[in-house]
Short mmCIF file of C-alpha atoms and ligand atoms in Angstrom, two decimals:
data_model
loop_
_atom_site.label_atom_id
_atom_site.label_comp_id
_atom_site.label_asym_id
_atom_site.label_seq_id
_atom_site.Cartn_x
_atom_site.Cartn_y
_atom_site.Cartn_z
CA UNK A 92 -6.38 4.35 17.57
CA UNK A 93 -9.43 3.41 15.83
CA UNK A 94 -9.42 3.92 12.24
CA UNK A 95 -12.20 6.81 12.15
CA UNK A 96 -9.98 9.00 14.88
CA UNK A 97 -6.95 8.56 12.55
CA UNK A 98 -8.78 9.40 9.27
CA UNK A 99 -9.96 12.71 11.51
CA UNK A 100 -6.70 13.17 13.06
CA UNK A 101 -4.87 13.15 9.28
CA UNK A 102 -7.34 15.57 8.15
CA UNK A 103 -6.84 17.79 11.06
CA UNK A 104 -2.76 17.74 10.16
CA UNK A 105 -2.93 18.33 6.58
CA UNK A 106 -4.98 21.54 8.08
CA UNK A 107 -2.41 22.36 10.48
CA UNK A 108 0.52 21.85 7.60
CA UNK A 109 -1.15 24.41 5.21
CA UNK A 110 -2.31 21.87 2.86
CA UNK A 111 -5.96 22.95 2.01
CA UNK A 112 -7.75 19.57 2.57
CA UNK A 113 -11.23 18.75 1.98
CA UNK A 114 -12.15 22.38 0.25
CA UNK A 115 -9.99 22.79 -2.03
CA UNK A 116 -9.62 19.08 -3.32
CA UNK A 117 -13.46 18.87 -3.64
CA UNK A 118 -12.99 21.61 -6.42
CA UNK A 119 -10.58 18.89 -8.58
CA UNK A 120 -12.37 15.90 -9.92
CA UNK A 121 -12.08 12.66 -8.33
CA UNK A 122 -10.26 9.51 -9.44
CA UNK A 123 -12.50 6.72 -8.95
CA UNK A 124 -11.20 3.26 -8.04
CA UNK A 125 -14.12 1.35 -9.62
CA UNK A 126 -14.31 -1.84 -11.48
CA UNK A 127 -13.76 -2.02 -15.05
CA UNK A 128 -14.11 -4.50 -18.34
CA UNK A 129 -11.36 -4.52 -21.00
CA UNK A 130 -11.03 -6.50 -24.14
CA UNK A 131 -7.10 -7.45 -23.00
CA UNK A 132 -7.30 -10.07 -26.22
CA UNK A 133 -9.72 -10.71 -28.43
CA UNK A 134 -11.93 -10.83 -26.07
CA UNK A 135 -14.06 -9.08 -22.78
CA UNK A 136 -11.97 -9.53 -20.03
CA UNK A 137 -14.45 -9.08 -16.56
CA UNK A 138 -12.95 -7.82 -12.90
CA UNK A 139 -10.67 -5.63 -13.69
CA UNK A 140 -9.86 -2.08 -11.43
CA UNK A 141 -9.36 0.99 -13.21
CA UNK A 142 -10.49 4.47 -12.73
CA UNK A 143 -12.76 3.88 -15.84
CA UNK A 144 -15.32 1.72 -16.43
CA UNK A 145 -13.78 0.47 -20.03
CA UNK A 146 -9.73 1.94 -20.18
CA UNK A 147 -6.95 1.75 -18.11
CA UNK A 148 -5.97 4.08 -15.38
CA UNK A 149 -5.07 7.17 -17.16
CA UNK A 150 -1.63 9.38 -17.60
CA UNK A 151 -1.92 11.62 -14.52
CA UNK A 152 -0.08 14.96 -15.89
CA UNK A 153 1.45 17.37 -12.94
CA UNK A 154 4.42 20.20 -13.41
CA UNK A 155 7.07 20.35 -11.87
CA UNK A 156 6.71 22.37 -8.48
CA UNK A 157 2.94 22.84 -8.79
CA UNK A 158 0.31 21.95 -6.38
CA UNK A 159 -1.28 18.59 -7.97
CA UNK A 160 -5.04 18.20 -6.16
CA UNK A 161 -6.07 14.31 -6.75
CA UNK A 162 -8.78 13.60 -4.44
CA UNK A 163 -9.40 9.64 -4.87
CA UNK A 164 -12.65 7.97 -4.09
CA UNK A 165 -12.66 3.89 -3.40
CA UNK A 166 -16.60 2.46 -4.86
CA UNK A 167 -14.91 -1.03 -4.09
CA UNK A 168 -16.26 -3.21 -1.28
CA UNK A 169 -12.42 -3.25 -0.93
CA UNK A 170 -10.15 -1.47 1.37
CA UNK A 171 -7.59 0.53 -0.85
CA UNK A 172 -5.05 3.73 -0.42
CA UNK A 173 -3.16 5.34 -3.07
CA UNK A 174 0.76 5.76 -3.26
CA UNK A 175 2.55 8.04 -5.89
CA UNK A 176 5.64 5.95 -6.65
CA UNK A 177 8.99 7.84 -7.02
CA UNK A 178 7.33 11.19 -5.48
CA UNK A 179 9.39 13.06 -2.88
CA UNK A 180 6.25 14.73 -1.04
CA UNK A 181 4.85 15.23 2.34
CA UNK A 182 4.60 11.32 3.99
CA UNK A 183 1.07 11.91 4.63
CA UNK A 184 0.24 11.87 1.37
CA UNK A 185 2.10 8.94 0.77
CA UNK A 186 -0.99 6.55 0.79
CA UNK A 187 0.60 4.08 2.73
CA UNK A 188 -2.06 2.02 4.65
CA UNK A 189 -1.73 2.07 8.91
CA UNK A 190 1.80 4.06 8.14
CA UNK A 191 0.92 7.47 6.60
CA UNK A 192 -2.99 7.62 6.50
CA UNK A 193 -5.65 4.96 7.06
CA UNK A 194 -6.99 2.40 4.69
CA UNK A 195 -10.30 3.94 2.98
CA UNK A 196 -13.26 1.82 2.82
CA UNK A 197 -15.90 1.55 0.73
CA UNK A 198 -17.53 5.21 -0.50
CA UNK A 199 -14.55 7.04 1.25
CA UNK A 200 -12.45 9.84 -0.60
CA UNK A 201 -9.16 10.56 0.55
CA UNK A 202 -7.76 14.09 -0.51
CA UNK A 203 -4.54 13.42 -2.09
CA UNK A 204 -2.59 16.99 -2.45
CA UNK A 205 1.07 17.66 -3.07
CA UNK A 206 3.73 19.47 -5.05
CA UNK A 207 6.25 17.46 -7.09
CA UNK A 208 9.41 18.56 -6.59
CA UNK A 209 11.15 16.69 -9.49
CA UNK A 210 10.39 16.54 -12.91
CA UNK A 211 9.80 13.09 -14.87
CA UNK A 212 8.44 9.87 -15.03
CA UNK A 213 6.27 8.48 -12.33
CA UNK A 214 3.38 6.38 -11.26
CA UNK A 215 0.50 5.29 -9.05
CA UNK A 216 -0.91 2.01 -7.78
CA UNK A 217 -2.91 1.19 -4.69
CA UNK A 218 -0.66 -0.07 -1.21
CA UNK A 219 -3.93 -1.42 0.60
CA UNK A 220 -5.33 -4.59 -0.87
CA UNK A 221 -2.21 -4.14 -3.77
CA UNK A 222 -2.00 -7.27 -4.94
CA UNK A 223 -5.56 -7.77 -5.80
CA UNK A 224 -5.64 -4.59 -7.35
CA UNK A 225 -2.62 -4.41 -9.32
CA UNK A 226 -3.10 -7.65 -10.98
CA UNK A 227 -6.14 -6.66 -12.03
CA UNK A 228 -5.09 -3.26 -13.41
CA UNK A 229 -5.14 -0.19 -11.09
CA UNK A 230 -0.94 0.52 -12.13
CA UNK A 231 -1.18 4.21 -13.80
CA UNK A 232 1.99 6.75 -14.99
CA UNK A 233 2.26 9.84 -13.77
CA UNK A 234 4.17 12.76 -15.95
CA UNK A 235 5.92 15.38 -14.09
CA UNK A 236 6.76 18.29 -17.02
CA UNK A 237 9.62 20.31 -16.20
CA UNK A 238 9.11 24.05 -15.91
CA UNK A 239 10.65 24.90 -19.43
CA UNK A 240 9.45 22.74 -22.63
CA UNK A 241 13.14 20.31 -23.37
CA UNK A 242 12.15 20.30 -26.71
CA UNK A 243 10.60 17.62 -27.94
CA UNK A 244 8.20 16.76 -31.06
CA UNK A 245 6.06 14.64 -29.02
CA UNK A 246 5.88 11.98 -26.45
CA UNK A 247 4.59 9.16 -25.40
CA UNK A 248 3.95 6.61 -22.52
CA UNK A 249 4.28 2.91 -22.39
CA UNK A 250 3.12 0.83 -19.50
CA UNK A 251 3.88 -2.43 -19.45
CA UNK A 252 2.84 -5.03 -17.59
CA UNK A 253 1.32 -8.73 -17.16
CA UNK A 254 -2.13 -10.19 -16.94
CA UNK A 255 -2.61 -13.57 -15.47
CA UNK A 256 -5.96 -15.03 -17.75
CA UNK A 257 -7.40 -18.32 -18.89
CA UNK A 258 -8.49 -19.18 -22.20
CA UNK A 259 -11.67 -17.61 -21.87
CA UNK A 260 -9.68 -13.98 -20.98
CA UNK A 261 -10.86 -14.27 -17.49
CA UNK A 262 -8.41 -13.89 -14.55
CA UNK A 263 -6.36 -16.65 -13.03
CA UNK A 264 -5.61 -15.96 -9.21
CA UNK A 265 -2.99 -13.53 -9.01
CA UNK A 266 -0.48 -15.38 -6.96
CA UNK A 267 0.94 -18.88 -6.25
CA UNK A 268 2.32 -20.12 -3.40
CA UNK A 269 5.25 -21.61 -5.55
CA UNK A 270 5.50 -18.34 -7.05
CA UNK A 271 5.46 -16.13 -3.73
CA UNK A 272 8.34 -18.15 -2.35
CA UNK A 273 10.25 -17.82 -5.58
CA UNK A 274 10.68 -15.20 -8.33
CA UNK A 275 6.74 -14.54 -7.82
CA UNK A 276 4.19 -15.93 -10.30
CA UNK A 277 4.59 -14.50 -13.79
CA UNK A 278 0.97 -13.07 -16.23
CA UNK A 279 0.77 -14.77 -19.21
CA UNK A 280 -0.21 -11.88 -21.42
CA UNK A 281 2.02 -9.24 -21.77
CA UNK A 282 0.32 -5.56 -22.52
CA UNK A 283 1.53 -1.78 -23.35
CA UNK A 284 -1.38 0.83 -22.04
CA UNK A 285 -3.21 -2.62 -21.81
CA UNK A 286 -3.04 -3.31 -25.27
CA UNK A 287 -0.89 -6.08 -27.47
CA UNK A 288 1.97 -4.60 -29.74
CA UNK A 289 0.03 -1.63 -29.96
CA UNK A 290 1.47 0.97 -32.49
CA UNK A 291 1.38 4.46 -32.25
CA UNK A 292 1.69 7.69 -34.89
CA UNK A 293 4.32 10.30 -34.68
CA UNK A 294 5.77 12.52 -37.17
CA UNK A 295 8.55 11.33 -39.25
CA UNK A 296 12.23 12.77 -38.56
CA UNK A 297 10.29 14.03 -35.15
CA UNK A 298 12.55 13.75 -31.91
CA UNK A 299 9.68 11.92 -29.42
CA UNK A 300 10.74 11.32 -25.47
CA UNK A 301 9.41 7.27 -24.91
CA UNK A 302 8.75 6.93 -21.39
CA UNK A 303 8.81 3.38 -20.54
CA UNK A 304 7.29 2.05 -17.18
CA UNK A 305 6.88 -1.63 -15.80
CA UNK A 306 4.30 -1.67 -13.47
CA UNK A 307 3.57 -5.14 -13.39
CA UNK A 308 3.74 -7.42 -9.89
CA UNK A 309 6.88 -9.49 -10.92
CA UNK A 310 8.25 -9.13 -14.15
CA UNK A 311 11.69 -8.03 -14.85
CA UNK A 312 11.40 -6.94 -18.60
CA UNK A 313 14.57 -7.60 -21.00
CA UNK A 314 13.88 -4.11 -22.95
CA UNK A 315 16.17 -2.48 -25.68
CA UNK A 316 15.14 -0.31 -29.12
CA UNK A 317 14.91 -1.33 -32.90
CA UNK A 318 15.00 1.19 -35.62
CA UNK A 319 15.86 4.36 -33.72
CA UNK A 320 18.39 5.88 -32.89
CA UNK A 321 17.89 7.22 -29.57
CA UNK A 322 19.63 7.72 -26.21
CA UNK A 323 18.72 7.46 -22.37
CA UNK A 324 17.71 10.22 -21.38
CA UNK A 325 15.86 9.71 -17.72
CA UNK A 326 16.10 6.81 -15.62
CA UNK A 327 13.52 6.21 -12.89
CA UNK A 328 12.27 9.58 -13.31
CA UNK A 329 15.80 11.66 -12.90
CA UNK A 330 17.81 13.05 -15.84
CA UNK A 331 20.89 11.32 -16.74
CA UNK A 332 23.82 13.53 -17.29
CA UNK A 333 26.18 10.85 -17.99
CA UNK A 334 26.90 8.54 -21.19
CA UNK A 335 24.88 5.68 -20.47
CA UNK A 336 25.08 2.76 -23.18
CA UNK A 337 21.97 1.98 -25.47
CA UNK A 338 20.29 -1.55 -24.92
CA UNK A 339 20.22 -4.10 -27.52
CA UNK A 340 19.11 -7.31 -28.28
CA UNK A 341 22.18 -9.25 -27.30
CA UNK A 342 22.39 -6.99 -24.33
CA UNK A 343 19.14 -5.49 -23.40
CA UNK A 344 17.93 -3.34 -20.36
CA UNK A 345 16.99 -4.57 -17.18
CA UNK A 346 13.90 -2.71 -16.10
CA UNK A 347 12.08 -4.38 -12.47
CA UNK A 348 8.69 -4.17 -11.00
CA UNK A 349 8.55 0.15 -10.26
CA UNK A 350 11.51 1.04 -12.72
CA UNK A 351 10.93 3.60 -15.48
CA UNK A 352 13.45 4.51 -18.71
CA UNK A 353 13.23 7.80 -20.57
CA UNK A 354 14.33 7.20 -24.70
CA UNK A 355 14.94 10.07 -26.64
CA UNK A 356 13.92 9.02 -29.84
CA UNK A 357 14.45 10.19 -33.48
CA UNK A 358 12.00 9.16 -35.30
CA UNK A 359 13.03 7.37 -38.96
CA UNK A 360 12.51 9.56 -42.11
CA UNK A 361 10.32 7.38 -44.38
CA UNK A 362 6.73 7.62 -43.77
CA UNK A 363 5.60 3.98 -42.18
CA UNK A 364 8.86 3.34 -41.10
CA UNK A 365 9.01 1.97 -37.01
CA UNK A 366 10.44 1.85 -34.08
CA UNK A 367 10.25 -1.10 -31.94
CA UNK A 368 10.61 -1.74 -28.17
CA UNK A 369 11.58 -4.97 -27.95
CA UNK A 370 11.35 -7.50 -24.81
CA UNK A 371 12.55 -10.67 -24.12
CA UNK A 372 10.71 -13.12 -22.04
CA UNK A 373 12.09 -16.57 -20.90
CA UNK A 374 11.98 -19.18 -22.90
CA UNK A 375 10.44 -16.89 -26.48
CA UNK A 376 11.55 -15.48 -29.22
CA UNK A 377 12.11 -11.68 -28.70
CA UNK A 378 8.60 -9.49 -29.07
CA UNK A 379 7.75 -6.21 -30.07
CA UNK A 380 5.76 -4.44 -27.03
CA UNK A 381 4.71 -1.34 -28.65
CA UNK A 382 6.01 0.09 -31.82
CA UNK A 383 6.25 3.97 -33.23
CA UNK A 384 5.14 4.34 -36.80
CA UNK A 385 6.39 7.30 -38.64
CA UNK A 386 4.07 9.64 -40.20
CA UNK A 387 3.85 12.83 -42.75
CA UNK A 388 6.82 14.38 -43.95
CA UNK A 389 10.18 14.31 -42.45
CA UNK A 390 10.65 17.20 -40.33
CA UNK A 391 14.89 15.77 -39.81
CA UNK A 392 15.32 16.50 -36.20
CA UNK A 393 18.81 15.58 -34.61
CA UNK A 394 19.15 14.04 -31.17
CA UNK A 395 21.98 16.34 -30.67
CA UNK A 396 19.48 19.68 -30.79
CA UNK A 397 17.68 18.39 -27.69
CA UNK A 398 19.31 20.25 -24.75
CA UNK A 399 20.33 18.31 -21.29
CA UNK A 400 17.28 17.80 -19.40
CA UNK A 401 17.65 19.72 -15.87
CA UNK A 402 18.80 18.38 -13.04
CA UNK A 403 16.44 17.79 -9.92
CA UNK A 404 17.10 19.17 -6.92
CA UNK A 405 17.98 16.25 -5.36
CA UNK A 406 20.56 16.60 -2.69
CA UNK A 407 24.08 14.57 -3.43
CA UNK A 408 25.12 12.74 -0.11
CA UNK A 409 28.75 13.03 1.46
CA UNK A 410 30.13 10.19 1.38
CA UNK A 411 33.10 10.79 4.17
CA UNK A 412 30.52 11.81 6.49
CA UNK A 413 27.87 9.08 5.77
CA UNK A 414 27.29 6.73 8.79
CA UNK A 415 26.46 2.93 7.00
CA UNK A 416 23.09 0.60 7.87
CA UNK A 417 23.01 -2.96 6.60
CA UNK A 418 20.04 -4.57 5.61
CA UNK A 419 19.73 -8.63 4.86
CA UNK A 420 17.06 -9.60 2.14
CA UNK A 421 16.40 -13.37 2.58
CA UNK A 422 13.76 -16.19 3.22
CA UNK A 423 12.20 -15.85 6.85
CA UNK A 424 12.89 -19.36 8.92
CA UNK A 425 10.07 -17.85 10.78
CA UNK A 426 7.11 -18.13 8.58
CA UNK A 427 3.96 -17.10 9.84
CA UNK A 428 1.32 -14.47 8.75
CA UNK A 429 1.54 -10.44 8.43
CA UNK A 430 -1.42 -8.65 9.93
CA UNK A 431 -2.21 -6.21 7.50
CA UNK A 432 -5.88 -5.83 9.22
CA UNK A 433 -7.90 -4.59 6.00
CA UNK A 434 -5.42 -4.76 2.93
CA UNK A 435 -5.03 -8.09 2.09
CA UNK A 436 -2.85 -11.52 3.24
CA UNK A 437 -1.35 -13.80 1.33
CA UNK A 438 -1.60 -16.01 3.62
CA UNK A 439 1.90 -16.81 4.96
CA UNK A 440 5.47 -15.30 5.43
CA UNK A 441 8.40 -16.32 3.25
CA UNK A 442 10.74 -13.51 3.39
CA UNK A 443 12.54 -11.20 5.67
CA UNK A 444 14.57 -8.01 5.88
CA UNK A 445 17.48 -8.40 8.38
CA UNK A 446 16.07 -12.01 9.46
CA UNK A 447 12.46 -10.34 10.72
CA UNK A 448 9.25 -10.82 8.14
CA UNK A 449 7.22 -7.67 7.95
CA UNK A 450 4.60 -7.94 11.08
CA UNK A 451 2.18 -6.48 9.15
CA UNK A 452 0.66 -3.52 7.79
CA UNK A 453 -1.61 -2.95 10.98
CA UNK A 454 0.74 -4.90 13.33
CA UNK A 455 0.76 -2.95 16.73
CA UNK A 456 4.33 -1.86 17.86
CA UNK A 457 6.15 -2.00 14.83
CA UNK A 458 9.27 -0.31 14.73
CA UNK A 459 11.25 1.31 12.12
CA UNK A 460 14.13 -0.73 10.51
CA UNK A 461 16.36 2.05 10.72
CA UNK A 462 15.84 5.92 12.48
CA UNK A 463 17.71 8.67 10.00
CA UNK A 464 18.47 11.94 10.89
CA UNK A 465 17.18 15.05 8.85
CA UNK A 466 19.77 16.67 6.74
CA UNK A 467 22.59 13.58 7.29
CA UNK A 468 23.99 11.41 4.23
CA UNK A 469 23.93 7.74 5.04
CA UNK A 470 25.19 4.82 3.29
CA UNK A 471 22.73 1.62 3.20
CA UNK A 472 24.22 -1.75 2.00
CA UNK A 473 21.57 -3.73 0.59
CA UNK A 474 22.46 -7.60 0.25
CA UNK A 475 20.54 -10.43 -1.21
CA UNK A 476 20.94 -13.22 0.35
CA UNK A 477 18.40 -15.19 -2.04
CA UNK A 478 19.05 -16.48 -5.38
CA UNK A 479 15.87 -14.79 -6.52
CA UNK A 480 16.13 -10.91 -7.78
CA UNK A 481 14.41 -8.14 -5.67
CA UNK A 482 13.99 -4.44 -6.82
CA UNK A 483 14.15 -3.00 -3.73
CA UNK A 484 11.98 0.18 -3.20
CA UNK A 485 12.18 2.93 -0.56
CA UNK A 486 9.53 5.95 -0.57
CA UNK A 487 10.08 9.58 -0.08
CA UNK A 488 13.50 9.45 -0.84
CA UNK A 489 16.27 9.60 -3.55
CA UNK A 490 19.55 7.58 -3.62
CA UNK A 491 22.09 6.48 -5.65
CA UNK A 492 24.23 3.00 -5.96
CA UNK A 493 27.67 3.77 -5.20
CA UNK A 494 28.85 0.15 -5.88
CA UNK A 495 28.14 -3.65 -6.17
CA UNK A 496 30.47 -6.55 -5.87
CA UNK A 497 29.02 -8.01 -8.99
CA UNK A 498 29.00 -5.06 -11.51
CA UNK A 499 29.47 -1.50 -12.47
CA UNK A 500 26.28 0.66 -11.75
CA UNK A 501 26.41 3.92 -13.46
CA UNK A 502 25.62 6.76 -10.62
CA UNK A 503 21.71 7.43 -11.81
CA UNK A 504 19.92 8.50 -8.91
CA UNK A 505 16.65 6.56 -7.98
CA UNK A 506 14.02 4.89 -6.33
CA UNK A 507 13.95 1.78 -7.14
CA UNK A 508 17.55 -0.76 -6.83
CA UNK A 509 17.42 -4.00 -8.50
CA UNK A 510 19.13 -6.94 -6.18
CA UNK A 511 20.27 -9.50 -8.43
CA UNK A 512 21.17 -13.00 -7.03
CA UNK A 513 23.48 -12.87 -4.31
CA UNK A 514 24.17 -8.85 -5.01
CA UNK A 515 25.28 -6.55 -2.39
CA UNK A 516 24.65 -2.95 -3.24
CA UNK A 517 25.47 0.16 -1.13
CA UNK A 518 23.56 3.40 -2.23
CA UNK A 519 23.65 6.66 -0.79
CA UNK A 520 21.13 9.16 0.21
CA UNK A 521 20.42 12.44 2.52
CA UNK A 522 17.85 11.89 4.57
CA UNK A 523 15.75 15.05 3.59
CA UNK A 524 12.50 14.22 3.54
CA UNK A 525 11.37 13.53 7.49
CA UNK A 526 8.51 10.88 7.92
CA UNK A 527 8.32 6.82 7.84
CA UNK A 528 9.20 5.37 4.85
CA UNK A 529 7.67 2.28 3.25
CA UNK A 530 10.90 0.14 2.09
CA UNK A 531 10.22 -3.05 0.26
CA UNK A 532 10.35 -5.33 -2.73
CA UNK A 533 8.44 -4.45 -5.26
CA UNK A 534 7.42 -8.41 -6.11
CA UNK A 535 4.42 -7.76 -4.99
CA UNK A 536 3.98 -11.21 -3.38
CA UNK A 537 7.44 -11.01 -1.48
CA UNK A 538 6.53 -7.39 -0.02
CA UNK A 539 2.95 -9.07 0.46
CA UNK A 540 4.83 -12.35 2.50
CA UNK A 541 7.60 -10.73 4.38
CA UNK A 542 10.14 -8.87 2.19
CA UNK A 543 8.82 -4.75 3.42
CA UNK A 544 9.46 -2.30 6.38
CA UNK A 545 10.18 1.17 6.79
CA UNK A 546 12.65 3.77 7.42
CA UNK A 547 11.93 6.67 9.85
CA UNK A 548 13.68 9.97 8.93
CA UNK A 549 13.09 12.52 11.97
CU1 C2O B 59 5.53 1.52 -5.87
CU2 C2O B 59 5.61 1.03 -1.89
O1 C2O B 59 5.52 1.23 -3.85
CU1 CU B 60 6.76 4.12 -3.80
CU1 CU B 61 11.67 -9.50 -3.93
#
């Protein structure tokens, strides 16, 4: 199929599904992939992708089982398609390139259109030419409000993630070979909403929900809280209704490339006073990434006034009737290069899911790496061969770990499963949601050199 006759034959689908396509989605205005400048440190920083010319890619806001109409238009020279992370919609809105729609070229618009059916915290970030674009900024959030208020004073969003620049602010290449075949190749300045330790006013003794998401290409952030007191109240955009432990410093949260953490905060009494989200990086002394200053008079809110925040309606999976899949995350003794026609090489193959690299984005006859059946519970053992960590990312679906032979996971349901060294991890899902299923590390340069595929739920 040529890539015009697909880009028609979509079109003609989303028409034949109900969704309203070009007419309706021309009423919403577009988001703009377009290149941007940013002061990132004291200076300009030139090249970057936004949907602005001068911010970052903004807080897309959607409810909770309402149409959302975001028709995107590429002005890059680039290829590009856009993917809603952690969404459970229709998979041909899943703006995966060659698997759910075609790549868009230059001037195209592509009319996103779906209905989230879970509340929470999301985001979006290109899968056609991703790592170019990601390094260079397109990485937005995506709030999901649930149908009745939970109660909060006020909230607010924290994206963290990387940038790779010289001295002058300018951008080093994204990736390293050295990097791709190991952990990936770490930014050097570390942002929240593109900005250093950037602090933010809320009302003293105000409860605020803190929606942390790491959207960078490699890092695994070392996150926990000072100042608060404040719970987990989300993780990876589902409610927790269980007692999870707070972070701290000696024993801070893991959060990978694609994970997201929902605080409930209270905010401290004394005007000026702050909260802190801490990280630790390698080799540094711990860092404040974004702080909460309180303001005005203390309004004393309690944590324990917020009511549980409603489930999803995610199906739970049966566990004595799931049939089990094993899949192998390792180095590739293959090597090699993915054809991924218009979005972007690195170059070479390193990794491998059950021994095979990823042919490619546009390889021809590539098959899915496992065939699901709609409605059936499955268990899927996910081992790590490599001593590097993966979080390992499947689309369109929700699952949750059921156990590890390294630690105790707590049963949060998710998208998004970090591997850590020489983990195996089975999680369980129903496959309810039919369509093929991007599944891949979410290093961008081991998804980008081998370490993706897909899962086919019919
Ligand atoms: Cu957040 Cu396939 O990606
Ligand atoms: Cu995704
Ligand atoms: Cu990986």
């Amino acid at each position: 199929m040529k890539r015009r006759d697909f880009l028609l034959g979509s079109t003609a689908a989303a028409g034949a599904l109900g969704l309203s396509g070009f007419s309706l989605a021309a009423n919403a205005p577009e988001l703009v992939i377009q290149p941007a400048r940013f002061a990132l440190r004291d200076q300009m920083t030139d090249g970057m992708v936004s949907l602005s010319p001068d911010a970052p890619p903004p807080i897309l806001y959607g409810k909770q089982g309402e149409v959302m109409r975001l028709p995107v238009r590429n002005t890059l020279p680039d290829y590009t398609a856009m993917h809603w992370h952690g969404l459970r919609i229709a998979n041909q809105m899943d703006g995966v390139p060659y698997l759910t729609q075609m790549p868009m070229g230059e001037g195209e618009v592509f009319p996103y259109e779906f209905t989230p059916p879970d509340a929470g915290t999301y985001w979006y970030h290109p899968h056609c030419m991703t790592m170019d674009q990601m390094a260079h900024g397109l990485t937005g959030v995506m709030v999901i409000a649930e149908a009745e208020h939970p109660g909060f004073d006020s909230e607010q969003v924290i994206n963290l993630r990387d940038f790779r620049l010289d001295e002058d602010n300018q951008f080093l290449p994204a990736y390293t070979q050295r990097g791709a075949a190991r952990a990936g190749t770490f930014g050097n300045v570390q942002t929240a909403n593109w900005l250093q330790a950037p602090v933010y006013d809320h009302a003293a003794g105000g409860l605020v929900r803190l929606r942390v998401v790491n959207t960078d290409t490699t890092r695994i952030y070392k996150l926990h809280l000072e100042g608060a007191e404040a719970r987990i109240i989300a993780w990876d955009g589902h409610p927790v209704d269980i007692e999870v432990p707070m972070p701290s410093a000696q024993d801070p949260l893991l959060v990978g490339p694609g994970q997201r953490v929902d605080f409930a905060v209270t905010m401290p009494g004394g005007e000026g006073q702050t909260v802190t989200l801490m990280a630790k990086l390698p080799g540094q002394p711990l860092r404040a990434m974004a702080e909460l200053r309180a303001i005005g008079p203390s309004s004393a809110r309690d944590l324990r006034e917020l009511r549980p925040l409603p489930a999803n309606p995610v199906a739970r999976p049966d566990l004595n009737k799931a049939e089990p899949h094993e899949f192998v995350f390792g180095w590739t003794p293959e090597g090699g290069e993915p054809n991924n026609g218009f979005c972007g090489s690195l170059g070479y193959n390193f990794w491998s899911i059950n021994r095979t690299p990823w042919p490619g984005d546009a390889a021809e006859g590539t098959g899915p790496l496992a065939t699901l059946e709609m409605g059936k519970s499955y268990v899927l053992r996910l081992r790590n061969e490599s001593p590097n960590l993966h979080p390992i990312h499947l689309h369109g679906l929700v699952f949750v770990p059921i156990n590890s032979n390294l630690r105790r996971l707590p049963p949060l349901l998710t998208d998004t499963m970090l591997l850590l060294r020489g983990e195996v991890v089975e999680i369980a899902l129903v496959a309810d949601n039919p369509g093929d299923w991007a599944f891949h590390c979410h290093v961008i340069e081991h998804q980008k050199t081998g370490l993706a595929g897909f899962i086919r739920v019919v």
